[in-house]
Coordinates of C-alpha atoms and ligand atoms in Angstrom, one line a residue:
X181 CA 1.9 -20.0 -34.5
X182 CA 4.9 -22.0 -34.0
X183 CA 6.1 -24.4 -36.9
X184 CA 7.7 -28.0 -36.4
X185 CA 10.1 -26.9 -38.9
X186 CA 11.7 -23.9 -37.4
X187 CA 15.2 -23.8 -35.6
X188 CA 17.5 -21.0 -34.2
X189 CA 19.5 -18.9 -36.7
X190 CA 16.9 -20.0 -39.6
X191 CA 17.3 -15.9 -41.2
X192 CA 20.0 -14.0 -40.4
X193 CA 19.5 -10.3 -40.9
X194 CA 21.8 -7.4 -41.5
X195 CA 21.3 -3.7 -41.1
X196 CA 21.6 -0.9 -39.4
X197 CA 20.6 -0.3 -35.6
X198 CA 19.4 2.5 -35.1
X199 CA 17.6 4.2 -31.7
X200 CA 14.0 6.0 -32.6
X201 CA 13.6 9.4 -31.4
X202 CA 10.2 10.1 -32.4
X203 CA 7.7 12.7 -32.2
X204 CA 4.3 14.4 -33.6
X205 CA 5.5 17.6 -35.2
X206 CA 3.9 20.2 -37.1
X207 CA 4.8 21.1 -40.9
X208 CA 7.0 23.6 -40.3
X209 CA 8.9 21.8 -38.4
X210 CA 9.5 19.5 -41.3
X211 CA 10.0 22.5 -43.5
X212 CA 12.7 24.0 -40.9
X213 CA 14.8 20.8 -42.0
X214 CA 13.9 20.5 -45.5
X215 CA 12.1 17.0 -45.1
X216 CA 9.2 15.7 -46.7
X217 CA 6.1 13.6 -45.7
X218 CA 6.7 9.7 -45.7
X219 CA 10.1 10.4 -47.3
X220 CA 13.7 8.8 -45.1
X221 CA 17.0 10.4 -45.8
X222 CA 20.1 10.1 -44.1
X223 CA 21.5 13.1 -41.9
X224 CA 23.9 15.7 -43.4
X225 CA 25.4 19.1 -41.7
X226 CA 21.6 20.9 -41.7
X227 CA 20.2 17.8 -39.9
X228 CA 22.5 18.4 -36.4
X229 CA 20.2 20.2 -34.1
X230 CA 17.3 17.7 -35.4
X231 CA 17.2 15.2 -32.7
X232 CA 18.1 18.4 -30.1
X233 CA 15.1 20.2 -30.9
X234 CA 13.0 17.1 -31.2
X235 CA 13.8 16.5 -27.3
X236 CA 13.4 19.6 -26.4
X237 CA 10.6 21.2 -27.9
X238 CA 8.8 17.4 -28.6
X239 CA 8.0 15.0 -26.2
X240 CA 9.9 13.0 -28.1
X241 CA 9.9 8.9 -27.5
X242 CA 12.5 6.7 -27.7
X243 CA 12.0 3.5 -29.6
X244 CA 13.6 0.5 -30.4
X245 CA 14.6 1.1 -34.5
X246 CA 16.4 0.1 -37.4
X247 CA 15.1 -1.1 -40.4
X248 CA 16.0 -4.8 -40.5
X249 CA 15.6 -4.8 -36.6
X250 CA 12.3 -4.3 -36.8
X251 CA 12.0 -6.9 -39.6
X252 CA 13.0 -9.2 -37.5
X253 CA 11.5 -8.2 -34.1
X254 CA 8.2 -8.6 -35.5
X255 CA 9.2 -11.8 -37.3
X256 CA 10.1 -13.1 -33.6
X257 CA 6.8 -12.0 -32.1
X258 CA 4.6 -14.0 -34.8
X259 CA 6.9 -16.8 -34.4
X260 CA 7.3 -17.1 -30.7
X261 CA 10.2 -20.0 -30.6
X262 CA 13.2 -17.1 -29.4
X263 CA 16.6 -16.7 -31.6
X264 CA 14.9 -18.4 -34.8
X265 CA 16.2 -14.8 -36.1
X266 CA 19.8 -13.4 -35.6
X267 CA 21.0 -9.7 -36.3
X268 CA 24.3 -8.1 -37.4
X269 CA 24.7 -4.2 -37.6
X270 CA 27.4 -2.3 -35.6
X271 CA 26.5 0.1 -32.4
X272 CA 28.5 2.2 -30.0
X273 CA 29.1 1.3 -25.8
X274 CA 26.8 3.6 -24.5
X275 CA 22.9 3.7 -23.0
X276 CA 21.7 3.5 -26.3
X277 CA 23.1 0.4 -27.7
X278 CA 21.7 -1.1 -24.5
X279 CA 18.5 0.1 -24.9
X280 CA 18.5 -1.7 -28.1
X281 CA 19.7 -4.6 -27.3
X282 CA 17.9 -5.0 -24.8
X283 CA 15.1 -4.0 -26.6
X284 CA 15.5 -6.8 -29.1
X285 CA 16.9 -9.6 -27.4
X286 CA 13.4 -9.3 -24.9
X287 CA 11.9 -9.8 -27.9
X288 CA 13.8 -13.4 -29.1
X289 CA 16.1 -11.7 -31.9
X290 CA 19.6 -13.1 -31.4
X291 CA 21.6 -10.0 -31.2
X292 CA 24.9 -9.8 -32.2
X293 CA 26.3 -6.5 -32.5
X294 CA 29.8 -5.2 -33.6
X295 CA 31.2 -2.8 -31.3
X296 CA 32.3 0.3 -31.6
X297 CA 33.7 2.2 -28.6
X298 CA 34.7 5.2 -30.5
X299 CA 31.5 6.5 -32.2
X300 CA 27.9 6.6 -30.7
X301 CA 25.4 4.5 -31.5
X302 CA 23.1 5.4 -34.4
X303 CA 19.7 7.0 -33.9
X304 CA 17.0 8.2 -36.4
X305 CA 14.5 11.4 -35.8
X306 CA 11.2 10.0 -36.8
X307 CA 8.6 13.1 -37.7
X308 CA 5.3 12.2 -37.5
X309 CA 2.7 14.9 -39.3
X310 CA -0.9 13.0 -39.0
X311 CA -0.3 9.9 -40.3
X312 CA 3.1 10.1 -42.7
X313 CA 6.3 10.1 -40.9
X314 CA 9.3 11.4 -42.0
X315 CA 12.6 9.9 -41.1
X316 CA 16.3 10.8 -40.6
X317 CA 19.2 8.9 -39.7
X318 CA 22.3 9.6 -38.1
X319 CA 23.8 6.6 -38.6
X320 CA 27.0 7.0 -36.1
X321 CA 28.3 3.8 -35.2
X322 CA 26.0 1.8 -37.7
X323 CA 28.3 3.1 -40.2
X324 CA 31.4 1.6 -39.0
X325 CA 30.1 -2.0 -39.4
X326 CA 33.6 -3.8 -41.6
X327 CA 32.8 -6.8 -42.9
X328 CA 35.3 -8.3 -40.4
X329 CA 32.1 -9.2 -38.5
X330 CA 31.3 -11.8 -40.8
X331 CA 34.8 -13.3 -41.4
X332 CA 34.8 -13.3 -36.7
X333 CA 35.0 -17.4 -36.8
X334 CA 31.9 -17.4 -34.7
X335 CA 29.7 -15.3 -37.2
X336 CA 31.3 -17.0 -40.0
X337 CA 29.1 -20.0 -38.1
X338 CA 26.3 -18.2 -37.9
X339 CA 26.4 -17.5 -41.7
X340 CA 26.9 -20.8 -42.6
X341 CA 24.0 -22.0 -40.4
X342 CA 21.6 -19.5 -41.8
X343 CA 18.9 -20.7 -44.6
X344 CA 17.5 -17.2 -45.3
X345 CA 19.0 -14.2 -45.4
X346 CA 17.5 -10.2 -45.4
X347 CA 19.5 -7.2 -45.8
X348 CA 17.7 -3.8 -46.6
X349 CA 18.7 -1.0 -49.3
X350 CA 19.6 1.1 -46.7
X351 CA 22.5 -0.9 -46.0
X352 CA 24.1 -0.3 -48.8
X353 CA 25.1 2.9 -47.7
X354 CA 27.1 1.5 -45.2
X355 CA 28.8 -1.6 -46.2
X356 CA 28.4 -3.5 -50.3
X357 CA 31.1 -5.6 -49.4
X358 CA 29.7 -7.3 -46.9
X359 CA 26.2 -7.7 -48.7
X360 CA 28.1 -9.2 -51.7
X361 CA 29.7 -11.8 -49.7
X362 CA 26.8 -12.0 -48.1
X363 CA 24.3 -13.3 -51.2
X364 CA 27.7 -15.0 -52.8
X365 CA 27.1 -17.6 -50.3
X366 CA 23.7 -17.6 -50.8
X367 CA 24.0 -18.2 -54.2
X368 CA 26.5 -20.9 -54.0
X369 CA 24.3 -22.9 -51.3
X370 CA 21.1 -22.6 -53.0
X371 CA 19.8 -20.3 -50.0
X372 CA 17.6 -17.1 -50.5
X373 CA 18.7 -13.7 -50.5
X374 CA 16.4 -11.1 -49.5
X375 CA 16.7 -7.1 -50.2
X376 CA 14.4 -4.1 -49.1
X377 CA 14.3 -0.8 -51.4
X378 CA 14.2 0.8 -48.0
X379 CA 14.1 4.0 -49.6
X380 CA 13.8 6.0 -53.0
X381 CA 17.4 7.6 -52.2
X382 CA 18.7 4.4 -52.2
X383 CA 17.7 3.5 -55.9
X384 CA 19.5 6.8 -57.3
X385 CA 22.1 7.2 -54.8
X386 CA 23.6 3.9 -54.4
X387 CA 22.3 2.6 -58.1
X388 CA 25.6 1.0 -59.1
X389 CA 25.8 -1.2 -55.6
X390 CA 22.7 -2.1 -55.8
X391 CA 23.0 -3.1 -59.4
X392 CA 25.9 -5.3 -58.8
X393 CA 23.6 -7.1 -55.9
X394 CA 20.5 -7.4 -57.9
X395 CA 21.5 -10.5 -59.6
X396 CA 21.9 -12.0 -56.2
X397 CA 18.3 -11.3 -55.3
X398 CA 15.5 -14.0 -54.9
X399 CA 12.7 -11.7 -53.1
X400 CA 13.1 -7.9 -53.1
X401 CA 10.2 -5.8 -51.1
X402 CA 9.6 -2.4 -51.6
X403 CA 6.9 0.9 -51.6
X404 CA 5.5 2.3 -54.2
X405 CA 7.3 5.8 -54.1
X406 CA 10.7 3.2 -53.6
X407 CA 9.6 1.4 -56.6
X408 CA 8.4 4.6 -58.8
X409 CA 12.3 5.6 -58.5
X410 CA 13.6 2.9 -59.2
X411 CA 11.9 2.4 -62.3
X412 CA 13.2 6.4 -63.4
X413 CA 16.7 5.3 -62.5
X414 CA 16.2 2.3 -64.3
X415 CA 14.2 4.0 -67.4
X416 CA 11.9 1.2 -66.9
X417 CA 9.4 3.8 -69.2
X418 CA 6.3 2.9 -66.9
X419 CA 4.7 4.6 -63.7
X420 CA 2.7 1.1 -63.4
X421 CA 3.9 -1.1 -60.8
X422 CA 2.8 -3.9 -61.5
X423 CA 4.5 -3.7 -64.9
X424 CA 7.6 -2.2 -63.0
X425 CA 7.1 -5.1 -60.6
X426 CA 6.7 -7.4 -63.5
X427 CA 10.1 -6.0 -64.9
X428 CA 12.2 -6.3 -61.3
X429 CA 11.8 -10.0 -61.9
X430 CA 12.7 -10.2 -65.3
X431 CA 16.1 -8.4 -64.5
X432 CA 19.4 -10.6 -65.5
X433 CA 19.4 -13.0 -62.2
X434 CA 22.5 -15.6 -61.2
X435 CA 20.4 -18.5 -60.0
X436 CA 17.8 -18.9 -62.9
X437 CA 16.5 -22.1 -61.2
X438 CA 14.6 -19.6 -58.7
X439 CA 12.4 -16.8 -59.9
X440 CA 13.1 -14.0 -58.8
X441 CA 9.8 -12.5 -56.6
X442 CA 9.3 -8.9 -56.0
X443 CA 6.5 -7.6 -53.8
X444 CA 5.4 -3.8 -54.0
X445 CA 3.4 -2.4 -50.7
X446 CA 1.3 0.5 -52.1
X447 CA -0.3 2.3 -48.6
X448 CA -4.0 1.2 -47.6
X449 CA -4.2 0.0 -52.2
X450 CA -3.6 -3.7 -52.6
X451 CA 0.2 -5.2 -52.3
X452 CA 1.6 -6.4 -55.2
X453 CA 3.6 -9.7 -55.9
X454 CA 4.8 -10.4 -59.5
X455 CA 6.5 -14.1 -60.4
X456 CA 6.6 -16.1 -63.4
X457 CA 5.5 -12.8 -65.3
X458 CA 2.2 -13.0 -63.2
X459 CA 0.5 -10.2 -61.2
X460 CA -1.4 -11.5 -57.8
X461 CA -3.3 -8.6 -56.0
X462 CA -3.9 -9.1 -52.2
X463 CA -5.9 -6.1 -50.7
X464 CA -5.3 -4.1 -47.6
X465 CA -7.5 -3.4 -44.2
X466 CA -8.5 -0.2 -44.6
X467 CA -8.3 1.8 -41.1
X468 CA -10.4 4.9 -39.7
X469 CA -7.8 7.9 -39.3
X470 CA -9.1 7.3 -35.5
X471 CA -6.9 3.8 -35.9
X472 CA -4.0 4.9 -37.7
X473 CA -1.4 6.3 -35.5
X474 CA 1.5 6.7 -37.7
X475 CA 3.3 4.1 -40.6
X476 CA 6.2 4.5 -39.0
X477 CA 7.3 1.1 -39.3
X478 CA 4.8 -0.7 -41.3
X479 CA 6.9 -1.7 -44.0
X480 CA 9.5 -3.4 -41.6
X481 CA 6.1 -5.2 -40.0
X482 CA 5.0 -6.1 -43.7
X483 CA 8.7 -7.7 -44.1
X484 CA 8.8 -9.7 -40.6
X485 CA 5.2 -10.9 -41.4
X486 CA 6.0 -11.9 -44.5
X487 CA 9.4 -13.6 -43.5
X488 CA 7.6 -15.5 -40.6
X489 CA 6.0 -17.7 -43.1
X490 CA 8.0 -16.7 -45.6
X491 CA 11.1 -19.3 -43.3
X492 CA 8.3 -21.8 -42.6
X493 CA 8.2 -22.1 -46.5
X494 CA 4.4 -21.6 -46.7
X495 CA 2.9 -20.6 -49.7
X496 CA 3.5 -16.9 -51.3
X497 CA -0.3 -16.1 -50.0
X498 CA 0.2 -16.8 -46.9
X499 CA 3.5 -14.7 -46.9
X500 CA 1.7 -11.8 -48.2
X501 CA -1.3 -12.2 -45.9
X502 CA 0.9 -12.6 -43.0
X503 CA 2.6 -9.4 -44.3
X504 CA -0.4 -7.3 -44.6
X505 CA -1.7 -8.6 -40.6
X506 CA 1.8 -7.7 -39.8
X507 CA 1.4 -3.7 -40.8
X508 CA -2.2 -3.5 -39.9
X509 CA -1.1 -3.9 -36.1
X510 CA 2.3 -1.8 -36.0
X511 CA 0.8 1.6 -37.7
X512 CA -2.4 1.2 -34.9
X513 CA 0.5 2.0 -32.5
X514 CA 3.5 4.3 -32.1
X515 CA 6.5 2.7 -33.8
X516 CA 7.1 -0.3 -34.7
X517 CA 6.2 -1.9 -31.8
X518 CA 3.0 -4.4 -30.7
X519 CA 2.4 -6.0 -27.6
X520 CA 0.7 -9.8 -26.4
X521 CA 0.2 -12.5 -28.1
X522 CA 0.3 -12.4 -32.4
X523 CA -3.0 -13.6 -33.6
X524 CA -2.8 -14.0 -37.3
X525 CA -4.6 -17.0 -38.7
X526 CA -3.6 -18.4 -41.9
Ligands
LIG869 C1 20.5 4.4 -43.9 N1 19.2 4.8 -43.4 C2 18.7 6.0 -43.8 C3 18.5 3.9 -42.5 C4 17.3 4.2 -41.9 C5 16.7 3.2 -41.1 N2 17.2 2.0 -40.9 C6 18.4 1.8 -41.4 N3 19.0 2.7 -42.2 N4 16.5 5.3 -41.9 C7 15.4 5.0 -41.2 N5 15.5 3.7 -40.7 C8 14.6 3.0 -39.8 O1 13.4 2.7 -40.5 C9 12.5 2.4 -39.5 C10 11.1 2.6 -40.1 O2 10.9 1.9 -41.2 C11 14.2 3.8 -38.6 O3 15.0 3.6 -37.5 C12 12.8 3.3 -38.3 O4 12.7 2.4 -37.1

């Protein structure tokens, strides 16, 4: 599926990179570190043998990561033309930042990393119990990204150039400023801005940054246990998403000339888009267990699907469709990873 209309450095992405160390553990495992099923968190004091006794007592994989990363990835593999996709997040000098690049730069992202030769590279244990999986990131060097990467002349190019751009939640916890400027420019060029929950720690522990960016945002995807808390933090008064879709868009927006879209995922139930105060419903593939190997991922392969079509400015149903194919592939596999040729017909 390659469009007439596409051209490098079309969406521009920003988040954190992050190495997976994943592996199948059991539920005490989980316990040990106080994690829960399907939840992500980020790593504090309790968390600093994780990824140690993941190698050693797992057989733990290592796996390309990073939420945005894999956004894009998978964008790149439905879209085949390379670089139509650039990334900004900050890694260390050492194996693992090479492993990622490497990793997505195979795969046609334009990879443009900050440095950071003081402070390793980031990495995330990834706990899978059946089919949830559980995540933790140590964020290392991903948390030293300045927004001096975007004001670098060169990047300040790449900005400019960009149509679309996607941030998720999650990197809020590393860098507002940077995601402010970031959908400022958006905003004054008539470009969209794109946001991920990422996570329901985002929504009550970075509330005020990602109040101050809402206005900003054009299309915002999220989960339904990432939408649930937001609504509480919000006092939305409903457990309904579709209402608490319904009342994302309606929230006080900066460029009222686009509506403000907002797509929920809710597992193997329909995903939900709300616009114009409408509700569409778009069901889900329903796998056998024997099929699903673990989620990790599927929401980043949801985004990229969506995106793909999403930059091609085909319609919303497409998008979603794309979106849902997308998902369906990564959690039949280990990661968020697929291999061959993408097959999604509109
Ligand atoms: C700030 N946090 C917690 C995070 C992440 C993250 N990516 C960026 N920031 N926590 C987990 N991930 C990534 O999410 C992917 C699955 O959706 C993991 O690296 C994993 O590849």
């Amino acid at each position: 599926m390659q469009g007439e209309n596409l051209r490098e450095n079309l969406l521009l992405g920003m988040g954190n990179p992050l190495l997976d160390i994943s592996a199948n553990v059991d539920k005490q495992f989980l316990q040990k570190y106080n994690m829960k099923e399907n939840n992500a968190i980020l790593a504090d004091e309790s968390h600093k043998n994780l990824t140690g006794d993941l190698i050693d007592q797992y057989k733990a994989e290592f796996i390309a990561g990073g939420s945005v990363q894999n956004t894009l990835r998978v964008a790149q593999w439905l879209l085949e033309k390379p670089r139509v996709t650039t990334f900004f997040g900050c890694v260390g000098t050492d194996k693992y930042s090479q492993i990622l690049k490497e990793g997505a730069q195979s795969e046609g992202v334009n990879v443009i990393y900050q440095l950071n030769d003081t402070v390793p590279t980031g990495t995330c244990a990834v706990l899978i119990t059946g089919p949830n999986r559980s995540l933790c990131a140590d964020l290392g060097a991903a948390n030293c990204f300045t927004i001096d990467h975007i004001k670098n002349p060169a990047n300040r190019k790449l900005i400019e150039g960009a149509q679309y751009f996607y941030i998720s939640g999650f990197f809020l916890t590393v860098s507002p400023p940077t995601i402010l400027e970031t959908a400022k420019h958006a905003l004054a060029n008539d470009r969209p801005f794109i946001m991920n929950l990422s996570a329901p720690f985002v929504s009550q522990l970075y509330k005020e940054p990602l109040m101050q960016v809402m206005p900003y945002i054009d299309l915002l995807f999220g989960n339904e246990t990432e939408a649930e808390t937001f609504a509480t933090e919000q006092n939305f008064g409903t457990k309904d998403l579709k209402e608490i879709a319904l009342k994302i868009c309606k929230l006080p927006k900066q460029n009222e000339a686009r509506s403000r879209v907002c797509v929920i995922t809710n597992g193997h139930n329909p995903v939900i888009l709300a616009r114009d105060g409408k509700i569409t419903e778009y069901p889900v593939d329903v796998l056998t267990r024997e099929q699903l190997v673990d989620t990790n991922g599927a929401g980043d392969a949801f985004a990229g699907g969506f995106l793909a079509q999403y930059i091609q400015e085909q319609p919303l149903d497409v998008c979603v469709r794309c979106g849902v194919w997308a998902a369906t592939q990564i959690v039949q596999r280990s990661g968020c990873t697929f291999s061959g040729k993408a097959t999604f017909q509109p």
